Amino acid sequence: MSTGRKTALSENTLFGMGNPLLDISAVVDKDFLDKFGLKLNDQILAEEKHKVLFEEIVKRNKVEYHAGGSTQNSVKIAQWMIQKPHKVATFFGCIGTDHFGEILKKKAEEAHVDAHYYEQNEEPTGTCAACITGDNRSLVANLAAANCYKKEKHLDLDSNWELVKKAKVYYIAGFFLTVSPESILKVAKHASDNNKIFCMNLSAPFISQFFKEPLMKVMPYVDILFGNETEAATFAKELGFETDDIAEIAKKTQNLPKENKKRQRVVVFTQGKDDTVATVGEKVTMFPVLDIDQNNIVDTNGAGDAFVGGFLYALVQEQDLEECIRAGHYAANVIIRRVGCTFPEKPDFH
C-alpha cells in the first residue's frame, strides 16, 4: 500500500537531544532591552543580572507560556508536518520535577513527540524569556535543569540507547554543546559509523565564540550544518576564514575535515527575509524564501527552529535538498504569523 510518501515512516526515525525550556514570551519596549543590556535579535544565557528580568517579564500584561527549547521546537515541527504516524520524532533532555516540567511533558505528548526526559530535583525546569519587540526577538535562557543532563544517567541506559539506534536522522542544536558535549559526540559518532545523517546548528554567536573547542570536536561528524547569517559571520571570524561573503563561508565550512567520506557535508544558512544559502555539491545556491507582508509577521521567535523542523520532515523521507529547503521555508512562514513556536492543527504543505 502506498502512503503517497517517498518512504513509509516508522517510530523514532528522527532523534533530537537538547535543552527543553518553557518559553515565557512578552512584548517589551526598547527601554526594557536597554535596562538589561539586551540586543534586538540575540540569544544569550542568563546571568545573575537577569534574575530580575524573569521576575519582571511574568508581570507584563500579555505574557504567554509555550513549550520551547531550540531542538525540541524543531523535532516538534517535523512531527507536526509528518502528522502520522505519531512518535516519528524522539527527544531527550533534562527537566525538573515541577509544574513547568509537567507542562513540557504534556506539550510534548500533545505534539506526539516521543519525549524521554531525564528528571531530577536539584534544579527547576529551564525557562527562556522571549522579549519581543516588533519583528525582533531577544532570547535569554535560564537553563537550570536543562544544564543537568548526564550521559551516564540517561543516554547510556540501554533502553534509551536503543531509541538512539532506531533513528536514521539526528539533530542537535549547538546550544547543547554548553551542557553535554560528550553526549553529542556519542550520538554523532554512532551516526557517522553507521552512515546515518547527523545534523547540527550553529545556534547563536556565543556558541562559536565561547564553545568553539567542543563545536570543532563534533564538526567532523556533521553531515548537515544549519545557521543564520549572524552565526555564520561569527563562525567565519572565529575560524579565521577572512571573508564575510556568506556563500564563501558556506563553501569553506563545507570543506572542513569530515569523518564519513560517503556523505559530502551540506551547509545551509538562512538570512531572515533574504535568500537561504546552501551548498549543493560543489556549488553554492540561493533559495528565495516565501513572500510575506510585514503586517502578517507576529513574531520571529522560533522561525529558525521551524525552518530546521520543516527541513527534517522532508529529510527523514529521503527527499532532495531543494525539497527539504522548500519544506523549511514553508514551516518558518507558518511560525512567524504566530506567537512563539506554535502552529495550527494541520499543515497545508503540498
Tab-separated table of C-alpha atoms in Angstrom:
chain	number	residue	atom	x	y	z
A	1	MET	CA	0.000	0.000	0.000
A	2	SER	CA	1.372	3.392	-0.909
A	3	THR	CA	1.134	6.257	1.567
A	4	GLY	CA	1.870	8.709	-1.189
A	5	ARG	CA	5.169	9.372	0.572
A	6	LYS	CA	8.630	8.533	-0.626
A	7	THR	CA	9.250	6.372	2.440
A	8	ALA	CA	6.807	4.954	4.946
A	9	LEU	CA	7.976	6.306	8.272
A	10	SER	CA	8.350	4.332	11.457
A	11	GLU	CA	8.526	5.463	15.084
A	12	ASN	CA	11.753	7.017	16.378
A	13	THR	CA	13.233	7.645	12.894
A	14	LEU	CA	14.207	11.192	13.888
A	15	PHE	CA	16.251	11.735	17.052
A	16	GLY	CA	16.721	15.079	18.790
A	17	MET	CA	18.532	15.950	22.016
A	18	GLY	CA	18.793	19.356	23.648
A	19	ASN	CA	17.608	21.845	26.241
A	20	PRO	CA	13.876	21.578	26.973
A	21	LEU	CA	12.781	25.065	28.048
A	22	LEU	CA	9.488	26.727	28.786
A	23	ASP	CA	9.296	29.969	26.779
A	24	ILE	CA	7.933	32.946	28.648
A	25	SER	CA	7.203	35.493	25.947
A	26	ALA	CA	6.048	39.083	26.196
A	27	VAL	CA	6.126	42.172	24.046
A	28	VAL	CA	8.567	44.672	25.532
A	29	ASP	CA	9.958	48.065	24.538
A	30	LYS	CA	13.447	49.307	23.769
A	31	ASP	CA	13.834	50.601	27.347
A	32	PHE	CA	13.287	47.095	28.705
A	33	LEU	CA	16.038	45.731	26.416
A	34	ASP	CA	18.400	48.563	27.355
A	35	LYS	CA	17.758	48.074	31.062
A	36	PHE	CA	19.041	44.509	30.834
A	37	GLY	CA	21.669	45.201	28.169
A	38	LEU	CA	19.941	43.042	25.552
A	39	LYS	CA	20.455	43.264	21.793
A	40	LEU	CA	17.468	43.341	19.414
A	41	ASN	CA	17.946	39.931	17.855
A	42	ASP	CA	20.176	37.839	20.063
A	43	GLN	CA	20.265	34.666	22.110
A	44	ILE	CA	22.203	34.606	25.365
A	45	LEU	CA	22.463	32.582	28.559
A	46	ALA	CA	21.041	34.243	31.669
A	47	GLU	CA	23.481	35.701	34.180
A	48	GLU	CA	22.902	36.892	37.737
A	49	LYS	CA	21.847	40.341	36.464
A	50	HIS	CA	18.960	38.780	34.514
A	51	LYS	CA	17.229	37.294	37.597
A	52	VAL	CA	15.084	40.422	37.851
A	53	LEU	CA	14.224	40.200	34.139
A	54	PHE	CA	12.401	36.911	34.717
A	55	GLU	CA	10.522	38.407	37.668
A	56	GLU	CA	9.530	41.432	35.593
A	57	ILE	CA	8.542	39.704	32.371
A	58	VAL	CA	5.952	37.468	34.061
A	59	LYS	CA	4.267	40.602	35.409
A	60	ARG	CA	3.730	42.014	31.901
A	61	ASN	CA	0.088	42.280	30.945
A	62	LYS	CA	0.241	39.885	27.992
A	63	VAL	CA	2.653	37.134	28.906
A	64	GLU	CA	2.418	33.752	27.182
A	65	TYR	CA	3.903	30.399	28.125
A	66	HIS	CA	4.890	27.943	25.399
A	67	ALA	CA	6.969	24.785	25.297
A	68	GLY	CA	10.312	25.740	23.795
A	69	GLY	CA	13.958	24.863	23.574
A	70	SER	CA	15.518	25.019	20.119
A	71	THR	CA	15.938	21.307	19.328
A	72	GLN	CA	12.632	20.373	20.912
A	73	ASN	CA	10.896	23.032	18.771
A	74	SER	CA	12.458	21.617	15.609
A	75	VAL	CA	11.557	17.971	16.205
A	76	LYS	CA	8.063	19.025	17.237
A	77	ILE	CA	7.581	20.933	13.955
A	78	ALA	CA	8.941	17.972	11.996
A	79	GLN	CA	6.417	15.722	13.747
A	80	TRP	CA	3.626	18.238	13.061
A	81	MET	CA	4.461	18.235	9.336
A	82	ILE	CA	4.554	14.417	9.328
A	83	GLN	CA	1.219	14.139	11.203
A	84	LYS	CA	1.024	10.321	11.115
A	85	PRO	CA	2.469	8.034	12.344
A	86	HIS	CA	2.897	9.619	15.763
A	87	LYS	CA	6.253	9.453	17.565
A	88	VAL	CA	8.444	9.507	14.462
A	89	ALA	CA	10.373	12.108	16.467
A	90	THR	CA	12.206	11.229	19.683
A	91	PHE	CA	13.513	13.841	22.112
A	92	PHE	CA	15.949	13.620	25.059
A	93	GLY	CA	16.685	16.403	27.529
A	94	CYS	CA	16.581	17.210	31.240
A	95	ILE	CA	13.740	18.805	33.233
A	96	GLY	CA	12.862	19.347	36.885
A	97	THR	CA	10.154	17.597	38.891
A	98	ASP	CA	7.922	20.673	38.962
A	99	HIS	CA	4.914	22.377	37.374
A	100	PHE	CA	6.873	23.715	34.379
A	101	GLY	CA	8.283	20.217	33.807
A	102	GLU	CA	4.762	18.808	33.790
A	103	ILE	CA	3.729	21.407	31.190
A	104	LEU	CA	6.639	20.394	28.937
A	105	LYS	CA	5.700	16.705	29.238
A	106	LYS	CA	2.083	17.459	28.424
A	107	LYS	CA	3.010	19.650	25.439
A	108	ALA	CA	5.399	17.043	24.019
A	109	GLU	CA	2.654	14.436	24.320
A	110	GLU	CA	0.127	16.708	22.597
A	111	ALA	CA	2.634	17.181	19.770
A	112	HIS	CA	3.030	13.370	19.522
A	113	VAL	CA	6.767	13.561	20.132
A	114	ASP	CA	8.273	10.584	21.948
A	115	ALA	CA	9.961	12.595	24.716
A	116	HIS	CA	12.114	10.785	27.250
A	117	TYR	CA	13.219	13.346	29.808
A	118	TYR	CA	15.878	12.821	32.410
A	119	GLU	CA	14.077	14.125	35.513
A	120	GLN	CA	15.974	15.424	38.536
A	121	ASN	CA	15.021	17.551	41.536
A	122	GLU	CA	18.196	19.559	42.159
A	123	GLU	CA	17.283	22.249	39.630
A	124	PRO	CA	13.930	23.596	38.378
A	125	THR	CA	12.841	23.193	34.752
A	126	GLY	CA	14.634	25.626	32.447
A	127	THR	CA	12.960	28.738	31.080
A	128	CYS	CA	13.616	31.148	28.238
A	129	ALA	CA	12.500	34.769	28.348
A	130	ALA	CA	11.499	35.781	24.813
A	131	CYS	CA	11.499	39.568	24.752
A	132	ILE	CA	9.536	40.549	21.654
A	133	THR	CA	9.909	43.977	20.031
A	134	GLY	CA	8.094	44.262	16.705
A	135	ASP	CA	9.512	41.625	14.415
A	136	ASN	CA	12.648	41.113	16.516
A	137	ARG	CA	13.146	38.850	19.457
A	138	SER	CA	15.826	38.746	22.139
A	139	LEU	CA	16.113	35.456	23.993
A	140	VAL	CA	17.524	34.963	27.470
A	141	ALA	CA	17.781	31.324	28.507
A	142	ASN	CA	17.949	30.213	32.119
A	143	LEU	CA	18.943	26.594	31.529
A	144	ALA	CA	18.625	25.401	35.141
A	145	ALA	CA	17.547	21.723	34.868
A	146	ALA	CA	18.410	21.580	31.138
A	147	ASN	CA	22.040	22.013	32.184
A	148	CYS	CA	21.884	18.865	34.340
A	149	TYR	CA	21.636	16.332	31.505
A	150	LYS	CA	24.019	13.455	32.248
A	151	LYS	CA	25.220	10.994	29.615
A	152	GLU	CA	25.771	8.149	32.074
A	153	LYS	CA	22.457	8.746	33.858
A	154	HIS	CA	20.320	8.833	30.715
A	155	LEU	CA	21.818	8.461	27.213
A	156	ASP	CA	23.902	5.408	28.192
A	157	LEU	CA	20.959	3.467	29.626
A	158	ASP	CA	20.170	0.517	27.360
A	159	SER	CA	16.504	1.389	26.890
A	160	ASN	CA	17.425	4.943	25.843
A	161	TRP	CA	20.357	3.991	23.640
A	162	GLU	CA	18.067	1.541	21.795
A	163	LEU	CA	15.927	4.552	20.773
A	164	VAL	CA	19.036	6.334	19.505
A	165	LYS	CA	19.969	3.304	17.421
A	166	LYS	CA	16.480	3.175	15.844
A	167	ALA	CA	16.932	6.624	14.296
A	168	LYS	CA	18.154	7.398	10.768
A	169	VAL	CA	18.418	11.165	11.151
A	170	TYR	CA	19.866	13.016	14.166
A	171	TYR	CA	19.543	16.676	15.052
A	172	ILE	CA	21.153	18.530	17.945
A	173	ALA	CA	21.276	22.321	18.224
A	174	GLY	CA	24.630	23.883	19.070
A	175	PHE	CA	23.095	25.099	22.337
A	176	PHE	CA	23.536	21.612	23.801
A	177	LEU	CA	27.338	21.983	23.486
A	178	THR	CA	27.209	24.043	26.678
A	179	VAL	CA	25.574	21.127	28.502
A	180	SER	CA	26.854	17.737	27.402
A	181	PRO	CA	29.400	17.664	24.556
A	182	GLU	CA	30.183	14.028	25.425
A	183	SER	CA	26.545	13.038	24.767
A	184	ILE	CA	26.646	14.836	21.411
A	185	LEU	CA	29.869	13.068	20.432
A	186	LYS	CA	28.488	9.653	21.308
A	187	VAL	CA	25.431	10.218	19.083
A	188	ALA	CA	27.464	11.869	16.302
A	189	LYS	CA	29.960	9.009	16.178
A	190	HIS	CA	27.157	6.444	16.104
A	191	ALA	CA	25.605	8.251	13.118
A	192	SER	CA	28.922	8.529	11.301
A	193	ASP	CA	29.921	4.885	11.932
A	194	ASN	CA	26.567	3.701	10.582
A	195	ASN	CA	26.365	6.100	7.638
A	196	LYS	CA	23.309	7.835	9.102
A	197	ILE	CA	22.677	11.584	8.926
A	198	PHE	CA	23.861	13.835	11.758
A	199	CYS	CA	22.687	17.471	11.708
A	200	MET	CA	23.771	20.356	13.859
A	201	ASN	CA	23.078	24.067	14.217
A	202	LEU	CA	25.446	26.946	14.999
A	203	SER	CA	22.509	28.208	17.121
A	204	ALA	CA	23.948	31.517	18.384
A	205	PRO	CA	27.049	33.668	18.003
A	206	PHE	CA	28.185	32.854	21.569
A	207	ILE	CA	28.500	29.146	20.696
A	208	SER	CA	31.200	29.799	18.065
A	209	GLN	CA	32.849	32.362	20.340
A	210	PHE	CA	32.960	30.569	23.677
A	211	PHE	CA	32.312	26.903	22.847
A	212	LYS	CA	34.456	26.685	19.734
A	213	GLU	CA	36.508	23.753	21.048
A	214	PRO	CA	33.591	21.340	21.638
A	215	LEU	CA	31.936	22.621	18.429
A	216	MET	CA	35.002	21.793	16.349
A	217	LYS	CA	35.315	18.370	18.002
A	218	VAL	CA	31.860	17.484	16.698
A	219	MET	CA	32.275	19.171	13.297
A	220	PRO	CA	33.976	16.191	11.562
A	221	TYR	CA	30.790	14.178	12.201
A	222	VAL	CA	28.374	16.854	10.954
A	223	ASP	CA	26.611	15.938	7.693
A	224	ILE	CA	24.286	18.959	7.624
A	225	LEU	CA	25.088	22.230	9.359
A	226	PHE	CA	22.462	24.947	9.853
A	227	GLY	CA	22.887	28.548	10.943
A	228	ASN	CA	21.710	32.081	10.242
A	229	GLU	CA	23.683	34.932	8.693
A	230	THR	CA	24.898	36.383	12.030
A	231	GLU	CA	26.017	32.989	13.325
A	232	ALA	CA	27.749	32.228	10.019
A	233	ALA	CA	29.681	35.522	10.187
A	234	THR	CA	30.779	34.883	13.788
A	235	PHE	CA	31.797	31.322	12.953
A	236	ALA	CA	33.859	32.552	9.984
A	237	LYS	CA	35.576	35.127	12.176
A	238	GLU	CA	36.410	32.576	14.875
A	239	LEU	CA	37.851	30.183	12.296
A	240	GLY	CA	39.804	32.905	10.528
A	241	PHE	CA	38.068	32.446	7.163
A	242	GLU	CA	38.844	36.084	6.332
A	243	THR	CA	35.668	36.629	4.330
A	244	ASP	CA	32.238	37.996	5.108
A	245	ASP	CA	30.726	36.681	1.883
A	246	ILE	CA	28.093	34.180	3.041
A	247	ALA	CA	28.444	31.890	0.002
A	248	GLU	CA	32.183	31.763	0.554
A	249	ILE	CA	31.681	30.994	4.266
A	250	ALA	CA	29.298	28.146	3.339
A	251	LYS	CA	31.876	26.706	0.929
A	252	LYS	CA	34.731	26.904	3.443
A	253	THR	CA	32.550	25.334	6.113
A	254	GLN	CA	31.584	22.512	3.760
A	255	ASN	CA	35.293	21.793	3.191
A	256	LEU	CA	36.222	21.455	6.866
A	257	PRO	CA	37.546	17.946	7.745
A	258	LYS	CA	34.910	15.191	7.739
A	259	GLU	CA	34.928	11.625	9.079
A	260	ASN	CA	32.305	9.836	6.966
A	261	LYS	CA	33.503	10.378	3.391
A	262	LYS	CA	30.377	8.706	1.956
A	263	ARG	CA	28.407	11.885	2.588
A	264	GLN	CA	29.538	15.320	1.485
A	265	ARG	CA	28.714	17.926	4.114
A	266	VAL	CA	25.769	20.193	3.335
A	267	VAL	CA	25.772	23.728	4.784
A	268	VAL	CA	22.531	25.703	4.996
A	269	PHE	CA	22.467	29.341	6.128
A	270	THR	CA	19.170	31.218	6.492
A	271	GLN	CA	19.072	35.030	6.292
A	272	GLY	CA	15.673	36.080	7.589
A	273	LYS	CA	13.725	37.510	4.657
A	274	ASP	CA	16.726	37.194	2.319
A	275	ASP	CA	17.594	34.069	0.324
A	276	THR	CA	18.646	30.892	2.084
A	277	VAL	CA	22.174	29.889	1.064
A	278	ALA	CA	23.050	26.210	0.634
A	279	THR	CA	25.917	24.149	-0.699
A	280	VAL	CA	24.701	21.891	-3.473
A	281	GLY	CA	27.534	19.564	-4.456
A	282	GLU	CA	30.422	21.807	-5.466
A	283	LYS	CA	28.403	24.983	-5.848
A	284	VAL	CA	26.535	27.333	-3.577
A	285	THR	CA	22.901	28.035	-4.433
A	286	MET	CA	20.460	30.723	-3.258
A	287	PHE	CA	16.887	29.750	-2.446
A	288	PRO	CA	14.374	32.623	-2.087
A	289	VAL	CA	12.044	32.466	0.918
A	290	LEU	CA	8.259	32.796	0.658
A	291	ASP	CA	6.998	36.364	0.416
A	292	ILE	CA	5.138	37.661	3.442
A	293	ASP	CA	3.581	41.031	4.178
A	294	GLN	CA	5.395	42.701	7.103
A	295	ASN	CA	1.988	43.188	8.787
A	296	ASN	CA	1.462	39.437	8.949
A	297	ILE	CA	4.589	38.844	10.994
A	298	VAL	CA	3.550	38.396	14.623
A	299	ASP	CA	6.968	37.393	15.959
A	300	THR	CA	10.062	35.736	14.550
A	301	ASN	CA	10.756	33.667	17.669
A	302	GLY	CA	11.119	30.067	16.530
A	303	ALA	CA	11.493	30.867	12.820
A	304	GLY	CA	14.940	29.285	12.611
A	305	ASP	CA	13.812	26.248	14.616
A	306	ALA	CA	10.774	25.898	12.347
A	307	PHE	CA	12.934	26.053	9.234
A	308	VAL	CA	15.017	23.157	10.562
A	309	GLY	CA	11.840	21.273	11.549
A	310	GLY	CA	10.396	21.544	8.046
A	311	PHE	CA	13.752	20.574	6.559
A	312	LEU	CA	13.960	17.478	8.808
A	313	TYR	CA	10.416	16.479	7.817
A	314	ALA	CA	11.500	16.207	4.171
A	315	LEU	CA	14.900	14.761	5.087
A	316	VAL	CA	13.512	11.767	7.004
A	317	GLN	CA	11.505	11.000	3.877
A	318	GLU	CA	14.731	10.997	1.882
A	319	GLN	CA	13.742	13.938	-0.299
A	320	ASP	CA	16.310	16.066	-2.094
A	321	LEU	CA	17.905	19.221	-0.719
A	322	GLU	CA	15.716	21.590	-2.705
A	323	GLU	CA	12.578	19.934	-1.325
A	324	CYS	CA	13.999	19.993	2.230
A	325	ILE	CA	14.601	23.740	1.926
A	326	ARG	CA	11.138	24.315	0.449
A	327	ALA	CA	9.579	22.496	3.418
A	328	GLY	CA	11.768	24.530	5.783
A	329	HIS	CA	10.639	27.792	4.219
A	330	TYR	CA	7.008	26.707	4.495
A	331	ALA	CA	7.289	25.875	8.212
A	332	ALA	CA	9.105	29.134	9.032
A	333	ASN	CA	6.460	31.093	7.131
A	334	VAL	CA	3.719	29.499	9.265
A	335	ILE	CA	5.529	30.117	12.563
A	336	ILE	CA	6.239	33.842	12.077
A	337	ARG	CA	2.496	34.507	11.778
A	338	ARG	CA	2.003	33.214	15.339
A	339	VAL	CA	3.296	33.834	18.859
A	340	GLY	CA	6.307	31.720	19.797
A	341	CYS	CA	6.980	28.410	18.134
A	342	THR	CA	3.331	27.367	17.821
A	343	PHE	CA	1.420	26.008	14.857
A	344	PRO	CA	-2.122	25.429	13.586
A	345	GLU	CA	-3.712	21.991	13.911
A	346	LYS	CA	-2.648	20.742	10.499
A	347	PRO	CA	-0.049	21.786	7.945
A	348	ASP	CA	-1.095	22.881	4.466
A	349	PHE	CA	2.073	21.918	2.610
A	350	HIS	CA	1.986	20.338	-0.823
